CSV table of C-alpha atoms in Angstrom, one decimal:
chain,number,residue,atom,x,y,z
A,12,UNK,CA,-40.0,0.2,-60.0
A,13,UNK,CA,-39.8,-1.7,-56.6
A,14,UNK,CA,-37.5,-3.0,-53.7
A,15,UNK,CA,-34.9,-5.2,-54.4
A,16,UNK,CA,-32.6,-7.2,-51.9
A,17,UNK,CA,-29.5,-9.4,-52.5
A,18,UNK,CA,-27.8,-11.0,-50.1
A,19,UNK,CA,-25.4,-8.1,-49.5
A,20,UNK,CA,-27.5,-5.7,-48.6
A,21,UNK,CA,-30.5,-3.8,-49.9
A,22,UNK,CA,-30.6,-1.4,-53.2
A,23,UNK,CA,-33.4,1.0,-53.0
A,24,UNK,CA,-34.8,1.0,-56.3
A,25,UNK,CA,-37.7,3.4,-56.0
A,26,UNK,CA,-40.0,2.0,-52.5
A,27,UNK,CA,-43.5,1.4,-54.4
A,28,UNK,CA,-45.7,-0.2,-52.8
A,29,UNK,CA,-47.1,-3.6,-54.8
A,30,UNK,CA,-51.0,-3.5,-54.9
A,31,UNK,CA,-51.3,-6.5,-53.8
A,32,UNK,CA,-51.5,-6.5,-50.2
A,33,UNK,CA,-54.3,-9.3,-48.7
A,34,UNK,CA,-52.0,-11.7,-50.1
A,35,UNK,CA,-48.7,-10.4,-48.9
A,36,UNK,CA,-51.0,-9.4,-45.2
A,37,UNK,CA,-51.6,-13.1,-45.3
A,38,UNK,CA,-47.7,-14.2,-46.1
A,39,UNK,CA,-46.2,-11.5,-43.7
A,40,UNK,CA,-49.1,-12.7,-40.9
A,41,UNK,CA,-47.9,-16.5,-41.5
A,42,UNK,CA,-45.2,-16.8,-43.1
A,43,UNK,CA,-43.1,-18.5,-39.9
A,44,UNK,CA,-45.7,-21.0,-38.9
A,45,UNK,CA,-46.5,-22.1,-42.9
A,46,UNK,CA,-42.9,-22.6,-44.0
A,47,UNK,CA,-41.9,-24.7,-40.6
A,48,UNK,CA,-44.7,-26.4,-41.7
A,49,UNK,CA,-44.2,-27.2,-44.6
A,50,UNK,CA,-40.1,-27.7,-44.7
A,51,UNK,CA,-38.7,-24.9,-45.6
A,52,UNK,CA,-41.5,-24.3,-48.8
A,53,UNK,CA,-44.1,-22.8,-49.3
A,54,UNK,CA,-45.7,-25.0,-51.8
A,55,UNK,CA,-46.9,-28.6,-51.8
A,56,UNK,CA,-44.6,-31.8,-51.8
A,57,UNK,CA,-44.1,-34.6,-54.1
A,58,UNK,CA,-43.7,-38.6,-53.6
A,59,UNK,CA,-43.1,-40.5,-56.9
A,60,UNK,CA,-45.7,-43.6,-55.5
A,61,UNK,CA,-47.5,-44.0,-52.4
A,62,UNK,CA,-44.9,-46.2,-51.1
A,63,UNK,CA,-41.8,-43.2,-51.1
A,64,UNK,CA,-41.0,-42.3,-47.5
A,65,UNK,CA,-40.2,-38.7,-48.2
A,66,UNK,CA,-40.6,-36.7,-45.4
A,67,UNK,CA,-42.3,-33.2,-46.0
A,68,UNK,CA,-39.2,-31.7,-46.3
A,69,UNK,CA,-37.9,-34.0,-49.5
A,70,UNK,CA,-40.7,-34.1,-50.8
A,71,UNK,CA,-41.0,-30.0,-51.0
A,72,UNK,CA,-37.7,-30.6,-52.7
A,73,UNK,CA,-39.1,-33.1,-54.8
A,74,UNK,CA,-41.8,-31.1,-56.3
A,75,UNK,CA,-39.1,-28.1,-56.2
A,76,UNK,CA,-36.4,-30.4,-58.8
A,77,UNK,CA,-39.6,-31.3,-61.4
A,78,UNK,CA,-40.3,-28.4,-61.6
A,79,UNK,CA,-36.9,-26.6,-62.2
A,80,UNK,CA,-36.4,-30.1,-64.9
A,81,UNK,CA,-38.1,-29.2,-66.7
A,82,UNK,CA,-36.9,-25.6,-67.3
A,83,UNK,CA,-33.8,-27.0,-68.5
A,84,UNK,CA,-32.0,-23.8,-67.5
A,85,UNK,CA,-28.5,-23.5,-68.5
A,86,UNK,CA,-25.5,-22.3,-65.6
A,87,UNK,CA,-25.1,-19.2,-67.6
A,88,UNK,CA,-28.9,-18.6,-67.6
A,89,UNK,CA,-31.1,-15.9,-66.1
A,90,UNK,CA,-33.9,-17.4,-64.1
A,91,UNK,CA,-36.9,-16.1,-62.7
A,92,UNK,CA,-39.0,-16.9,-59.9
A,93,UNK,CA,-42.2,-14.7,-59.3
A,94,UNK,CA,-43.7,-15.8,-56.1
A,95,UNK,CA,-40.3,-16.9,-54.9
A,96,UNK,CA,-41.9,-17.6,-51.1
A,97,UNK,CA,-39.3,-18.2,-47.8
A,98,UNK,CA,-36.4,-17.6,-51.4
A,99,UNK,CA,-36.3,-21.4,-51.3
A,100,UNK,CA,-36.9,-23.0,-55.0
A,101,UNK,CA,-34.8,-20.4,-55.8
A,102,UNK,CA,-32.1,-21.0,-54.1
A,103,UNK,CA,-32.5,-24.7,-54.6
A,104,UNK,CA,-32.5,-23.8,-58.9
A,105,UNK,CA,-29.6,-22.2,-58.7
A,106,UNK,CA,-27.7,-24.5,-57.1
A,107,UNK,CA,-28.8,-27.3,-59.3
A,108,UNK,CA,-28.5,-25.2,-62.1
A,109,UNK,CA,-25.9,-23.1,-61.7
A,110,UNK,CA,-27.9,-20.2,-63.3
A,111,UNK,CA,-28.2,-16.3,-61.8
A,112,UNK,CA,-31.8,-16.3,-60.1
A,113,UNK,CA,-34.2,-13.7,-59.4
A,114,UNK,CA,-36.6,-14.1,-57.3
A,115,UNK,CA,-40.0,-11.9,-56.6
A,116,UNK,CA,-42.5,-11.6,-54.2
A,117,UNK,CA,-45.0,-8.9,-52.4
A,118,UNK,CA,-44.2,-10.2,-48.4
A,119,UNK,CA,-41.6,-8.0,-46.8
A,120,UNK,CA,-41.3,-11.3,-44.3
A,121,UNK,CA,-40.5,-13.5,-47.4
A,122,UNK,CA,-37.5,-11.5,-48.7
A,123,UNK,CA,-35.3,-11.7,-45.2
A,124,UNK,CA,-36.2,-15.1,-44.8
A,125,UNK,CA,-35.5,-15.9,-49.0
A,126,UNK,CA,-31.9,-13.2,-47.8
A,127,UNK,CA,-30.3,-15.3,-44.8
A,128,UNK,CA,-31.6,-18.5,-47.2
A,129,UNK,CA,-29.1,-17.3,-49.7
A,130,UNK,CA,-26.8,-16.1,-47.1
A,131,UNK,CA,-26.6,-19.6,-45.6
A,132,UNK,CA,-26.5,-21.7,-48.8
A,133,UNK,CA,-23.7,-19.1,-49.2
A,134,UNK,CA,-25.3,-18.1,-53.0
A,135,UNK,CA,-25.7,-14.7,-52.9
A,136,UNK,CA,-24.2,-14.1,-55.8
A,137,UNK,CA,-26.1,-16.5,-57.9
A,138,UNK,CA,-29.2,-15.1,-56.5
A,139,UNK,CA,-31.7,-11.9,-55.5
A,140,UNK,CA,-34.8,-11.4,-54.4
A,141,UNK,CA,-36.9,-8.3,-54.7
A,142,UNK,CA,-40.0,-6.8,-53.2
A,143,UNK,CA,-42.3,-6.5,-56.4
A,144,UNK,CA,-45.3,-6.7,-57.8
A,145,UNK,CA,-45.6,-10.3,-60.4
A,146,UNK,CA,-48.8,-8.3,-62.0
A,147,UNK,CA,-46.6,-5.9,-63.5
A,148,UNK,CA,-43.3,-7.7,-64.1
A,149,UNK,CA,-40.5,-4.3,-64.1
A,150,UNK,CA,-38.2,-6.1,-66.1
A,151,UNK,CA,-37.2,-5.2,-69.3
A,152,UNK,CA,-38.5,-7.8,-72.5
A,153,UNK,CA,-36.5,-11.2,-73.9
A,154,UNK,CA,-34.5,-10.3,-69.6
A,155,UNK,CA,-35.5,-14.6,-69.2
A,156,UNK,CA,-33.9,-17.4,-69.8
A,157,UNK,CA,-36.8,-19.6,-67.9
A,158,UNK,CA,-39.9,-18.3,-65.5
A,159,UNK,CA,-40.7,-20.8,-62.4
A,160,UNK,CA,-43.9,-20.2,-60.7
A,161,UNK,CA,-44.5,-22.3,-57.7
A,162,UNK,CA,-48.1,-21.7,-56.3
A,163,UNK,CA,-48.0,-18.1,-57.8
A,164,UNK,CA,-50.9,-17.6,-60.7
A,165,UNK,CA,-53.3,-18.4,-58.8
A,166,UNK,CA,-52.9,-15.3,-56.2
A,167,UNK,CA,-52.6,-13.8,-58.8
A,168,UNK,CA,-56.0,-11.4,-60.0
A,169,UNK,CA,-55.5,-12.7,-64.4
A,170,UNK,CA,-54.2,-15.8,-65.2
A,171,UNK,CA,-54.2,-14.2,-69.0
A,172,UNK,CA,-51.9,-11.4,-68.0
A,173,UNK,CA,-49.7,-12.8,-66.3
A,174,UNK,CA,-48.9,-15.4,-68.4
A,175,UNK,CA,-48.9,-12.9,-71.3
A,176,UNK,CA,-46.0,-11.1,-68.8
A,177,UNK,CA,-44.1,-14.0,-68.7
A,178,UNK,CA,-44.6,-14.0,-72.1
A,179,UNK,CA,-43.1,-10.8,-72.3
A,180,UNK,CA,-40.1,-10.7,-70.3
A,181,UNK,CA,-38.0,-14.7,-71.9
A,182,UNK,CA,-35.8,-14.6,-74.3
A,183,UNK,CA,-37.0,-16.9,-77.2
A,184,UNK,CA,-37.3,-20.5,-76.7
A,185,UNK,CA,-37.2,-19.8,-73.0
A,186,UNK,CA,-39.7,-21.5,-70.1
A,187,UNK,CA,-41.8,-21.0,-67.8
A,188,UNK,CA,-43.0,-24.3,-65.5
A,189,UNK,CA,-46.1,-23.9,-63.6
A,190,UNK,CA,-48.5,-25.1,-60.9
A,191,UNK,CA,-51.9,-24.5,-60.0
A,192,UNK,CA,-55.0,-25.5,-59.1
A,193,UNK,CA,-57.0,-27.6,-61.2
A,194,UNK,CA,-61.1,-28.0,-60.4
A,195,UNK,CA,-61.5,-31.5,-60.8
A,196,UNK,CA,-65.2,-31.8,-59.9
A,197,UNK,CA,-67.7,-32.1,-63.1
A,198,UNK,CA,-70.4,-30.4,-60.2
A,199,UNK,CA,-69.0,-27.8,-59.2
A,200,UNK,CA,-71.1,-26.1,-56.4
A,201,UNK,CA,-68.7,-27.9,-53.6
A,202,UNK,CA,-65.9,-26.3,-54.7
A,203,UNK,CA,-67.6,-23.3,-55.5
A,204,UNK,CA,-68.8,-23.8,-52.2
A,205,UNK,CA,-66.2,-24.6,-50.6
A,206,UNK,CA,-63.7,-21.7,-52.7
A,207,UNK,CA,-66.4,-19.3,-51.2
A,208,UNK,CA,-65.8,-20.1,-46.8
A,209,UNK,CA,-62.2,-19.8,-47.5
A,210,UNK,CA,-63.3,-16.5,-49.0
A,211,UNK,CA,-64.6,-15.5,-45.9
A,212,UNK,CA,-62.8,-17.2,-43.3
A,213,UNK,CA,-60.2,-15.1,-44.8
A,214,UNK,CA,-62.3,-12.2,-44.5
A,215,UNK,CA,-62.6,-12.9,-41.3
A,216,UNK,CA,-58.8,-12.6,-40.6
A,217,UNK,CA,-58.5,-9.2,-41.8
A,218,UNK,CA,-57.7,-9.8,-46.0
A,219,UNK,CA,-59.6,-10.3,-48.8
A,220,UNK,CA,-60.1,-14.2,-50.3
A,221,UNK,CA,-56.7,-14.8,-51.4
A,222,UNK,CA,-57.2,-17.5,-53.8
A,223,UNK,CA,-58.4,-17.6,-58.1
A,224,UNK,CA,-61.6,-19.7,-59.2
A,225,UNK,CA,-59.6,-23.3,-59.8
A,226,UNK,CA,-59.2,-23.8,-63.3
A,227,UNK,CA,-59.6,-27.1,-65.8
A,228,UNK,CA,-56.1,-28.6,-66.3
A,229,UNK,CA,-57.7,-28.2,-70.5
A,230,UNK,CA,-58.3,-24.6,-69.7
A,231,UNK,CA,-54.4,-23.8,-70.0
A,232,UNK,CA,-54.3,-24.5,-73.9
A,233,UNK,CA,-56.8,-21.1,-74.8
A,234,UNK,CA,-54.4,-18.9,-72.0
A,235,UNK,CA,-51.6,-20.1,-72.9
A,236,UNK,CA,-52.1,-19.4,-76.4
A,237,UNK,CA,-53.4,-16.0,-76.1
A,238,UNK,CA,-50.8,-14.9,-74.2
A,239,UNK,CA,-48.2,-15.9,-77.5
A,240,UNK,CA,-46.8,-19.7,-75.6
A,241,UNK,CA,-46.0,-23.2,-77.4
A,242,UNK,CA,-47.5,-25.5,-74.8
A,243,UNK,CA,-45.4,-28.4,-73.7
A,244,UNK,CA,-47.2,-30.3,-71.0
A,245,UNK,CA,-49.6,-30.3,-68.8
A,246,UNK,CA,-49.7,-32.6,-66.2
A,247,UNK,CA,-52.2,-33.1,-63.5
A,248,UNK,CA,-50.5,-34.6,-60.8
A,249,UNK,CA,-53.6,-34.4,-57.6
A,250,UNK,CA,-51.9,-38.4,-56.8
A,251,UNK,CA,-48.3,-37.4,-56.4
A,252,UNK,CA,-49.2,-34.3,-54.2
A,253,UNK,CA,-52.6,-32.9,-52.3
A,254,UNK,CA,-53.3,-36.2,-50.6
A,255,UNK,CA,-50.7,-36.9,-48.8
A,256,UNK,CA,-49.4,-33.5,-47.9
A,257,UNK,CA,-52.4,-32.4,-46.4
A,258,UNK,CA,-52.0,-35.1,-44.2
A,259,UNK,CA,-48.1,-34.6,-43.6
A,260,UNK,CA,-49.9,-30.8,-42.1
A,261,UNK,CA,-52.2,-31.7,-40.2
A,262,UNK,CA,-49.4,-34.6,-38.8
A,263,UNK,CA,-47.6,-31.7,-38.3
A,264,UNK,CA,-49.6,-29.2,-36.4
A,265,UNK,CA,-50.5,-32.3,-34.4
A,266,UNK,CA,-48.1,-33.1,-32.7
A,267,UNK,CA,-45.3,-29.9,-32.5
A,268,UNK,CA,-48.8,-28.0,-31.3
A,269,UNK,CA,-47.4,-27.3,-27.7
A,270,UNK,CA,-44.5,-26.2,-29.8
A,271,UNK,CA,-45.7,-23.7,-32.6
A,272,UNK,CA,-47.8,-22.5,-30.2
A,273,UNK,CA,-44.5,-21.1,-28.6
A,274,UNK,CA,-43.2,-19.5,-31.6
A,275,UNK,CA,-45.9,-18.4,-33.0
A,276,UNK,CA,-48.9,-18.3,-30.9
A,277,UNK,CA,-52.3,-19.9,-30.5
A,278,UNK,CA,-53.6,-17.3,-32.6
A,279,UNK,CA,-51.8,-17.9,-36.1
A,280,UNK,CA,-51.9,-21.4,-35.2
A,281,UNK,CA,-55.9,-21.5,-34.9
A,282,UNK,CA,-55.6,-19.8,-37.9
A,283,UNK,CA,-54.4,-22.1,-39.8
A,284,UNK,CA,-55.7,-25.1,-38.3
A,285,UNK,CA,-59.6,-23.5,-39.1
A,286,UNK,CA,-57.7,-23.8,-43.1
A,287,UNK,CA,-57.3,-27.0,-43.3
A,288,UNK,CA,-61.1,-28.9,-43.3
A,289,UNK,CA,-61.4,-26.4,-45.4
A,290,UNK,CA,-59.3,-26.9,-48.6
A,291,UNK,CA,-59.7,-31.1,-48.1
A,292,UNK,CA,-63.4,-30.8,-49.0
A,293,UNK,CA,-63.1,-28.0,-51.3
A,294,UNK,CA,-60.6,-31.3,-53.4
A,295,UNK,CA,-58.7,-29.0,-55.1
A,296,UNK,CA,-56.5,-30.8,-57.8
A,297,UNK,CA,-52.7,-30.2,-59.1
A,298,UNK,CA,-51.4,-29.8,-62.4
A,299,UNK,CA,-48.6,-28.8,-63.7
A,300,UNK,CA,-47.8,-26.5,-67.0
A,301,UNK,CA,-44.7,-26.2,-68.9
A,302,UNK,CA,-44.4,-23.9,-72.2
A,303,UNK,CA,-41.9,-21.7,-74.2
A,304,UNK,CA,-41.8,-18.9,-76.0
A,305,UNK,CA,-41.6,-19.7,-80.5
A,306,UNK,CA,-37.7,-19.6,-80.7
């Protein structure tokens, strides 16, 4: 069981801490800074074309809208946002579809931000958040109409295990829409070296490695089949996301450096400043995957 928190307050349902303490610790430390850098959410931006003038915050909302649209949720639907971050995508989903949304994360700091976002949006009656372990979903079979996973699956130790959990909690015909890091390089050594450097950076700051190996988009065919899910879409959106997101983050860190240090401290800001070059060198791709349970 896990703690459940809504905009109305906190309800205890057995206070067992999730096991992924390293991921939780990372986001507890950096969530405030990351939320500001990413414009309110904690994920990549999506630009429709090279001439799209969207800011980081606008592009981040565009990515959420892209994924939400693929879920095909009806107003009476119930959606699980698995790895809800600061709650911005869950709030956006509830507002745009009218659905009930349950968001889970194992970061207490993120839960506080998510509850605050739901309250400020006036959606506390339709959005709730739980501090929970995403690897063992504490929900009944067939209890959700859709599952949203934006940049959460690569934090989990087992993609297939996560997808099987998703398939279990989805109703017949229910959809999951997710994003994942892609391995785009046919010669894996440069990317694998960069992943190793990111892991070493995490260890230097007291965290275990936070990102699973990038995956080739075609590998999802087998993963979805083994999980009991029917593929709907697999799309490489790297050109719409990665480079401009990194540019926006770098620019924000440069333009607002003193302000960010004042808010979050020089150690936190420096920690993320050292991550950016590693992310650029890794050359990750970015993919969107949509699947559904058999009707």
